[in-house]
PDB file of C-alpha atoms and ligand atoms in Angstrom:
ATOM      1  CA  UNK O   1       0.000   0.000   0.000  1.00 61.00           C
ATOM      2  CA  UNK O   2       1.335   3.428  -0.910  1.00 84.00           C
ATOM      3  CA  UNK O   3       2.099   5.852   1.894  1.00 91.00           C
ATOM      4  CA  UNK O   4      -0.374   8.679   2.322  1.00 94.00           C
ATOM      5  CA  UNK O   5       1.488  11.989   2.346  1.00 96.00           C
ATOM      6  CA  UNK O   6      -0.490  15.000   3.479  1.00 96.00           C
ATOM      7  CA  UNK O   7       0.038  18.628   4.284  1.00 98.00           C
ATOM      8  CA  UNK O   8      -1.523  20.529   7.174  1.00 98.00           C
ATOM      9  CA  UNK O   9      -1.312  24.036   8.495  1.00 98.00           C
ATOM     10  CA  UNK O  10      -1.475  24.485  12.258  1.00 98.00           C
ATOM     11  CA  UNK O  11      -0.175  23.314  15.576  1.00 98.00           C
ATOM     12  CA  UNK O  12       1.808  20.046  15.577  1.00 98.00           C
ATOM     13  CA  UNK O  13       0.912  19.427  19.231  1.00 98.00           C
ATOM     14  CA  UNK O  14      -2.777  19.013  18.303  1.00 98.00           C
ATOM     15  CA  UNK O  15      -2.253  16.190  15.809  1.00 97.00           C
ATOM     16  CA  UNK O  16      -3.521  12.686  16.586  1.00 97.00           C
ATOM     17  CA  UNK O  17      -0.966  10.423  14.996  1.00 98.00           C
ATOM     18  CA  UNK O  18       1.477   7.721  16.130  1.00 98.00           C
ATOM     19  CA  UNK O  19       4.443  10.067  16.476  1.00 98.00           C
ATOM     20  CA  UNK O  20       5.304  13.736  16.043  1.00 99.00           C
ATOM     21  CA  UNK O  21       8.832  14.985  15.465  1.00 99.00           C
ATOM     22  CA  UNK O  22      10.261  17.774  17.588  1.00 99.00           C
ATOM     23  CA  UNK O  23      12.782  20.303  16.220  1.00 99.00           C
ATOM     24  CA  UNK O  24      14.901  20.219  19.377  1.00 98.00           C
ATOM     25  CA  UNK O  25      18.404  21.354  20.313  1.00 98.00           C
ATOM     26  CA  UNK O  26      21.420  19.377  21.512  1.00 98.00           C
ATOM     27  CA  UNK O  27      20.490  19.736  25.191  1.00 98.00           C
ATOM     28  CA  UNK O  28      16.961  18.275  24.746  1.00 98.00           C
ATOM     29  CA  UNK O  29      15.950  20.559  27.586  1.00 98.00           C
ATOM     30  CA  UNK O  30      13.284  22.423  25.622  1.00 97.00           C
ATOM     31  CA  UNK O  31      13.402  25.863  24.109  1.00 96.00           C
ATOM     32  CA  UNK O  32      11.253  28.129  21.947  1.00 98.00           C
ATOM     33  CA  UNK O  33       9.348  27.439  18.731  1.00 98.00           C
ATOM     34  CA  UNK O  34       7.799  24.038  18.220  1.00 98.00           C
ATOM     35  CA  UNK O  35      10.056  22.557  20.937  1.00 98.00           C
ATOM     36  CA  UNK O  36       8.612  24.945  23.514  1.00 98.00           C
ATOM     37  CA  UNK O  37       5.066  24.204  22.333  1.00 98.00           C
ATOM     38  CA  UNK O  38       5.591  20.424  22.623  1.00 98.00           C
ATOM     39  CA  UNK O  39       6.981  20.584  26.169  1.00 98.00           C
ATOM     40  CA  UNK O  40       4.303  23.056  27.248  1.00 98.00           C
ATOM     41  CA  UNK O  41       1.409  21.005  25.882  1.00 98.00           C
ATOM     42  CA  UNK O  42       2.949  17.605  26.642  1.00 98.00           C
ATOM     43  CA  UNK O  43       3.903  18.236  30.253  1.00 98.00           C
ATOM     44  CA  UNK O  44       6.828  17.251  32.437  1.00 98.00           C
ATOM     45  CA  UNK O  45       7.075  13.541  31.618  1.00 98.00           C
ATOM     46  CA  UNK O  46       8.624  14.366  28.249  1.00 98.00           C
ATOM     47  CA  UNK O  47      11.350  16.502  29.840  1.00 98.00           C
ATOM     48  CA  UNK O  48      11.931  13.834  32.491  1.00 98.00           C
ATOM     49  CA  UNK O  49      12.651  11.251  29.788  1.00 98.00           C
ATOM     50  CA  UNK O  50      14.848  13.744  27.884  1.00 98.00           C
ATOM     51  CA  UNK O  51      16.904  14.228  31.064  1.00 98.00           C
ATOM     52  CA  UNK O  52      17.360  10.452  31.350  1.00 98.00           C
ATOM     53  CA  UNK O  53      18.474  10.226  27.717  1.00 98.00           C
ATOM     54  CA  UNK O  54      20.945  13.097  28.072  1.00 98.00           C
ATOM     55  CA  UNK O  55      22.403  11.525  31.215  1.00 98.00           C
ATOM     56  CA  UNK O  56      23.271   8.521  29.026  1.00 98.00           C
ATOM     57  CA  UNK O  57      24.337  10.143  25.728  1.00 98.00           C
ATOM     58  CA  UNK O  58      25.665  13.531  26.895  1.00 98.00           C
ATOM     59  CA  UNK O  59      24.074  15.544  24.120  1.00 98.00           C
ATOM     60  CA  UNK O  60      21.955  14.950  21.037  1.00 98.00           C
ATOM     61  CA  UNK O  61      24.092  15.536  17.960  1.00 98.00           C
ATOM     62  CA  UNK O  62      22.840  17.465  14.944  1.00 98.00           C
ATOM     63  CA  UNK O  63      20.969  14.999  12.722  1.00 98.00           C
ATOM     64  CA  UNK O  64      20.489  12.479  15.528  1.00 98.00           C
ATOM     65  CA  UNK O  65      17.010  11.433  16.690  1.00 98.00           C
ATOM     66  CA  UNK O  66      15.798  10.047  20.015  1.00 98.00           C
ATOM     67  CA  UNK O  67      12.339   8.984  21.200  1.00 99.00           C
ATOM     68  CA  UNK O  68      10.326   9.726  24.339  1.00 99.00           C
ATOM     69  CA  UNK O  69       6.824   9.427  25.679  1.00 98.00           C
ATOM     70  CA  UNK O  70       4.291  12.026  24.554  1.00 98.00           C
ATOM     71  CA  UNK O  71       2.892  13.019  27.959  1.00 98.00           C
ATOM     72  CA  UNK O  72      -0.471  14.740  27.528  1.00 98.00           C
ATOM     73  CA  UNK O  73      -0.225  15.065  23.756  1.00 98.00           C
ATOM     74  CA  UNK O  74      -2.705  13.220  21.516  1.00 98.00           C
ATOM     75  CA  UNK O  75       0.116  11.343  19.731  1.00 98.00           C
ATOM     76  CA  UNK O  76       1.708   8.147  21.141  1.00 98.00           C
ATOM     77  CA  UNK O  77       5.376   9.177  21.080  1.00 98.00           C
ATOM     78  CA  UNK O  78       7.642  12.153  20.353  1.00 99.00           C
ATOM     79  CA  UNK O  79      10.832  11.861  18.321  1.00 99.00           C
ATOM     80  CA  UNK O  80      13.301  14.639  19.105  1.00 99.00           C
ATOM     81  CA  UNK O  81      15.773  15.506  16.387  1.00 99.00           C
ATOM     82  CA  UNK O  82      18.291  18.332  16.179  1.00 99.00           C
ATOM     83  CA  UNK O  83      18.342  20.274  12.935  1.00 98.00           C
ATOM     84  CA  UNK O  84      21.376  22.213  11.732  1.00 98.00           C
ATOM     85  CA  UNK O  85      21.768  25.920  12.416  1.00 98.00           C
ATOM     86  CA  UNK O  86      21.989  27.659   9.010  1.00 98.00           C
ATOM     87  CA  UNK O  87      25.504  29.028   8.487  1.00 98.00           C
ATOM     88  CA  UNK O  88      25.269  29.952   4.814  1.00 98.00           C
ATOM     89  CA  UNK O  89      25.021  26.407   3.483  1.00 97.00           C
ATOM     90  CA  UNK O  90      28.712  25.553   3.597  1.00 97.00           C
ATOM     91  CA  UNK O  91      28.721  23.587   6.856  1.00 98.00           C
ATOM     92  CA  UNK O  92      26.999  20.422   5.635  1.00 98.00           C
ATOM     93  CA  UNK O  93      23.611  21.860   6.580  1.00 98.00           C
ATOM     94  CA  UNK O  94      21.698  20.157   3.752  1.00 98.00           C
ATOM     95  CA  UNK O  95      23.067  16.697   4.528  1.00 98.00           C
ATOM     96  CA  UNK O  96      22.462  17.177   8.246  1.00 98.00           C
ATOM     97  CA  UNK O  97      18.860  18.266   7.711  1.00 98.00           C
ATOM     98  CA  UNK O  98      18.237  15.238   5.470  1.00 98.00           C
ATOM     99  CA  UNK O  99      19.696  13.039   8.224  1.00 98.00           C
ATOM    100  CA  UNK O 100      17.102  14.418  10.679  1.00 99.00           C
ATOM    101  CA  UNK O 101      14.261  13.222   8.450  1.00 99.00           C
ATOM    102  CA  UNK O 102      15.934   9.861   7.722  1.00 98.00           C
ATOM    103  CA  UNK O 103      16.808   9.086  11.340  1.00 98.00           C
ATOM    104  CA  UNK O 104      13.344  10.124  12.539  1.00 99.00           C
ATOM    105  CA  UNK O 105      11.604   7.796  10.096  1.00 98.00           C
ATOM    106  CA  UNK O 106      14.004   4.944  10.865  1.00 98.00           C
ATOM    107  CA  UNK O 107      13.372   5.389  14.592  1.00 98.00           C
ATOM    108  CA  UNK O 108       9.595   5.422  14.016  1.00 98.00           C
ATOM    109  CA  UNK O 109       9.846   2.097  12.152  1.00 98.00           C
ATOM    110  CA  UNK O 110      12.059   0.597  14.900  1.00 98.00           C
ATOM    111  CA  UNK O 111       9.321   1.479  17.388  1.00 98.00           C
ATOM    112  CA  UNK O 112       6.494   0.095  15.241  1.00 98.00           C
ATOM    113  CA  UNK O 113       5.053   3.552  14.660  1.00 98.00           C
ATOM    114  CA  UNK O 114       3.563   3.834  11.210  1.00 97.00           C
ATOM    115  CA  UNK O 115       2.251   7.391  11.039  1.00 98.00           C
ATOM    116  CA  UNK O 116       4.514  10.390  11.568  1.00 98.00           C
ATOM    117  CA  UNK O 117       4.116  14.181  11.483  1.00 98.00           C
ATOM    118  CA  UNK O 118       7.007  16.566  10.846  1.00 99.00           C
ATOM    119  CA  UNK O 119       7.339  20.287  11.498  1.00 99.00           C
ATOM    120  CA  UNK O 120       9.523  22.335   9.143  1.00 98.00           C
ATOM    121  CA  UNK O 121      12.745  21.497  11.003  1.00 99.00           C
ATOM    122  CA  UNK O 122      15.443  24.214  11.192  1.00 98.00           C
ATOM    123  CA  UNK O 123      13.370  26.877   9.395  1.00 98.00           C
ATOM    124  CA  UNK O 124      12.566  28.939  12.489  1.00 98.00           C
ATOM    125  CA  UNK O 125      15.147  29.942  15.067  1.00 98.00           C
ATOM    126  CA  UNK O 126      17.827  28.000  13.093  1.00 98.00           C
ATOM    127  CA  UNK O 127      17.150  30.055   9.896  1.00 98.00           C
ATOM    128  CA  UNK O 128      17.491  27.347   7.230  1.00 98.00           C
ATOM    129  CA  UNK O 129      16.038  28.907   4.031  1.00 98.00           C
ATOM    130  CA  UNK O 130      12.416  27.789   3.844  1.00 98.00           C
ATOM    131  CA  UNK O 131      12.274  26.864   0.169  1.00 98.00           C
ATOM    132  CA  UNK O 132      15.444  24.764   0.285  1.00 98.00           C
ATOM    133  CA  UNK O 133      14.287  23.114   3.508  1.00 98.00           C
ATOM    134  CA  UNK O 134      10.878  22.263   2.032  1.00 98.00           C
ATOM    135  CA  UNK O 135      12.413  20.751  -1.113  1.00 98.00           C
ATOM    136  CA  UNK O 136      14.890  18.772   0.948  1.00 98.00           C
ATOM    137  CA  UNK O 137      12.198  17.516   3.363  1.00 98.00           C
ATOM    138  CA  UNK O 138       9.947  16.300   0.541  1.00 98.00           C
ATOM    139  CA  UNK O 139      12.794  14.707  -1.453  1.00 97.00           C
ATOM    140  CA  UNK O 140      14.302  13.010   1.594  1.00 98.00           C
ATOM    141  CA  UNK O 141      10.964  11.601   2.766  1.00 98.00           C
ATOM    142  CA  UNK O 142      10.110  10.473  -0.759  1.00 96.00           C
ATOM    143  CA  UNK O 143      13.443   8.666  -1.191  1.00 97.00           C
ATOM    144  CA  UNK O 144      13.178   7.072   2.231  1.00 98.00           C
ATOM    145  CA  UNK O 145       9.661   5.773   1.497  1.00 97.00           C
ATOM    146  CA  UNK O 146      10.828   4.321  -1.824  1.00 95.00           C
ATOM    147  CA  UNK O 147      13.736   2.592  -0.109  1.00 96.00           C
ATOM    148  CA  UNK O 148      11.600   1.322   2.791  1.00 96.00           C
ATOM    149  CA  UNK O 149       8.300   0.345   1.186  1.00 95.00           C
ATOM    150  CA  UNK O 150       5.307  -0.683   3.303  1.00 94.00           C
ATOM    151  CA  UNK O 151       6.776   0.438   6.626  1.00 95.00           C
ATOM    152  CA  UNK O 152       5.163   3.864   7.057  1.00 98.00           C
ATOM    153  CA  UNK O 153       1.467   4.320   6.291  1.00 98.00           C
ATOM    154  CA  UNK O 154       1.203   8.084   6.678  1.00 98.00           C
ATOM    155  CA  UNK O 155       3.477  11.128   6.671  1.00 98.00           C
ATOM    156  CA  UNK O 156       2.097  14.564   7.525  1.00 98.00           C
ATOM    157  CA  UNK O 157       4.044  17.756   6.890  1.00 98.00           C
ATOM    158  CA  UNK O 158       2.818  20.352   9.369  1.00 98.00           C
ATOM    159  CA  UNK O 159       3.380  23.987   8.440  1.00 98.00           C
ATOM    160  CA  UNK O 160       2.876  26.761  10.919  1.00 98.00           C
ATOM    161  CA  UNK O 161       2.628  29.602   8.408  1.00 97.00           C
ATOM    162  CA  UNK O 162       1.168  30.295   4.971  1.00 97.00           C
ATOM    163  CA  UNK O 163       4.592  30.778   3.369  1.00 97.00           C
ATOM    164  CA  UNK O 164       5.697  27.231   4.209  1.00 98.00           C
ATOM    165  CA  UNK O 165       2.287  25.850   3.278  1.00 98.00           C
ATOM    166  CA  UNK O 166       2.518  27.384  -0.208  1.00 98.00           C
ATOM    167  CA  UNK O 167       6.073  26.103  -0.681  1.00 98.00           C
ATOM    168  CA  UNK O 168       5.118  22.551   0.294  1.00 98.00           C
ATOM    169  CA  UNK O 169       1.986  22.678  -1.893  1.00 97.00           C
ATOM    170  CA  UNK O 170       4.089  23.655  -4.900  1.00 97.00           C
ATOM    171  CA  UNK O 171       6.725  20.999  -4.253  1.00 97.00           C
ATOM    172  CA  UNK O 172       4.274  18.185  -3.481  1.00 95.00           C
ATOM    173  CA  UNK O 173       2.309  19.009  -6.642  1.00 93.00           C
ATOM    174  CA  UNK O 174       5.356  18.147  -8.744  1.00 89.00           C
ATOM    175  CA  UNK O 175       6.352  15.081  -6.735  1.00 80.00           C
ATOM    176  CA  UNK O 176       5.023  11.544  -7.167  1.00 67.00           C
ATOM    177  CA  UNK O 177       4.743  10.034  -3.683  1.00 67.00           C
TER     178      UNK O 177
HETATM  179  N1  AR6 F   1       3.444  23.560  15.476  1.00 53.28           N
HETATM  180  C1  AR6 F   1       4.033  23.443  14.272  1.00 53.28           C
HETATM  181  N2  AR6 F   1       5.058  24.213  13.866  1.00 53.28           N
HETATM  182  C2  AR6 F   1       5.498  25.156  14.732  1.00 53.28           C
HETATM  183  C3  AR6 F   1       4.942  25.332  16.022  1.00 53.28           C
HETATM  184  C4  AR6 F   1       3.853  24.476  16.381  1.00 53.28           C
HETATM  185  N3  AR6 F   1       3.275  24.558  17.574  1.00 53.28           N
HETATM  186  N4  AR6 F   1       5.611  26.345  16.646  1.00 53.28           N
HETATM  187  C5  AR6 F   1       6.538  26.795  15.773  1.00 53.28           C
HETATM  188  N5  AR6 F   1       6.469  26.089  14.620  1.00 53.28           N
HETATM  189  P1  AR6 F   1      11.634  26.297  15.333  1.00 53.28           P
HETATM  190  P2  AR6 F   1      14.268  25.303  14.521  1.00 53.28           P
HETATM  191  C6  AR6 F   1       7.253  26.219  13.403  1.00 53.28           C
HETATM  192  O1  AR6 F   1      12.214  27.621  15.654  1.00 53.28           O
HETATM  193  O2  AR6 F   1      14.411  26.359  13.483  1.00 53.28           O
HETATM  194  C7  AR6 F   1      14.003  25.873  19.692  1.00 53.28           C
HETATM  195  O3  AR6 F   1      14.305  26.849  20.654  1.00 53.28           O
HETATM  196  C8  AR6 F   1       8.036  27.500  13.220  1.00 53.28           C
HETATM  197  O4  AR6 F   1       7.165  28.540  12.791  1.00 53.28           O
HETATM  198  O5  AR6 F   1      10.644  25.701  16.270  1.00 53.28           O
HETATM  199  O6  AR6 F   1      14.652  23.899  14.168  1.00 53.28           O
HETATM  200  C9  AR6 F   1      14.751  24.594  19.915  1.00 53.28           C
HETATM  201  O7  AR6 F   1      14.938  24.318  21.287  1.00 53.28           O
HETATM  202  C10 AR6 F   1       9.010  27.088  12.124  1.00 53.28           C
HETATM  203  O8  AR6 F   1       8.382  27.159  10.849  1.00 53.28           O
HETATM  204  O9  AR6 F   1      12.801  25.177  15.135  1.00 53.28           O
HETATM  205  C11 AR6 F   1      16.058  24.853  19.225  1.00 53.28           C
HETATM  206  O10 AR6 F   1      16.953  25.570  20.061  1.00 53.28           O
HETATM  207  C12 AR6 F   1       9.281  25.611  12.459  1.00 53.28           C
HETATM  208  O11 AR6 F   1       8.273  25.230  13.399  1.00 53.28           O
HETATM  209  C13 AR6 F   1      15.659  25.714  18.044  1.00 53.28           C
HETATM  210  O12 AR6 F   1      14.446  26.352  18.430  1.00 53.28           O
HETATM  211  C14 AR6 F   1      10.639  25.352  13.075  1.00 53.28           C
HETATM  212  O13 AR6 F   1      10.983  26.440  13.884  1.00 53.28           O
HETATM  213  C15 AR6 F   1      15.394  24.893  16.822  1.00 53.28           C
HETATM  214  O14 AR6 F   1      15.140  25.775  15.757  1.00 53.28           O
END
């Protein structure tokens, strides 16, 4: 069965799905943007599990993904991944952002989670250019699904603003997924 790929505008924390992906930072201790929204809506059990993870791994590297409970959120689990800070595009940012999407989907499969929702990782406080990030997100997810058929039933791209929504609409319209 082909994977359903959809696009939504709104708040990632409100989505009922197996797993949502958090655009976190290396400390996993929360922050602003979607990270702040997830911890605020999800409650303290998410942070408690992040603290346990950090006590074992030290810090979450850029591109890495880890999984926790989802506290009070309507999803079952949260995957925390650390996107690259945009530094002009010369510091491996594209590859690192692709790795976030790949590792998140691989971790979802490992945990038997078959529906996943992504925010537009790195395009807020980390300033990755939105159009390049949208293209990279769609291409990376598409390639991953082709290479791992039948494992993920649904992918939702969640945009928080009209600009990202329009970019994703344009890119998805030209993409066979
Ligand atoms: N639902 C969906 N998308 C959201 C939400 C929400 N509730 N809130 C914001 N966005 P950002 P980054 C959008 O800054 O660039 C944090 O402090 C937002 O409009 O959340 O990867 C972390 O702790 C933007 O389009 O993540 C890190 O330190 C997108 O989510 C740092 O920010 C990503 O913006 C990570 O920065």
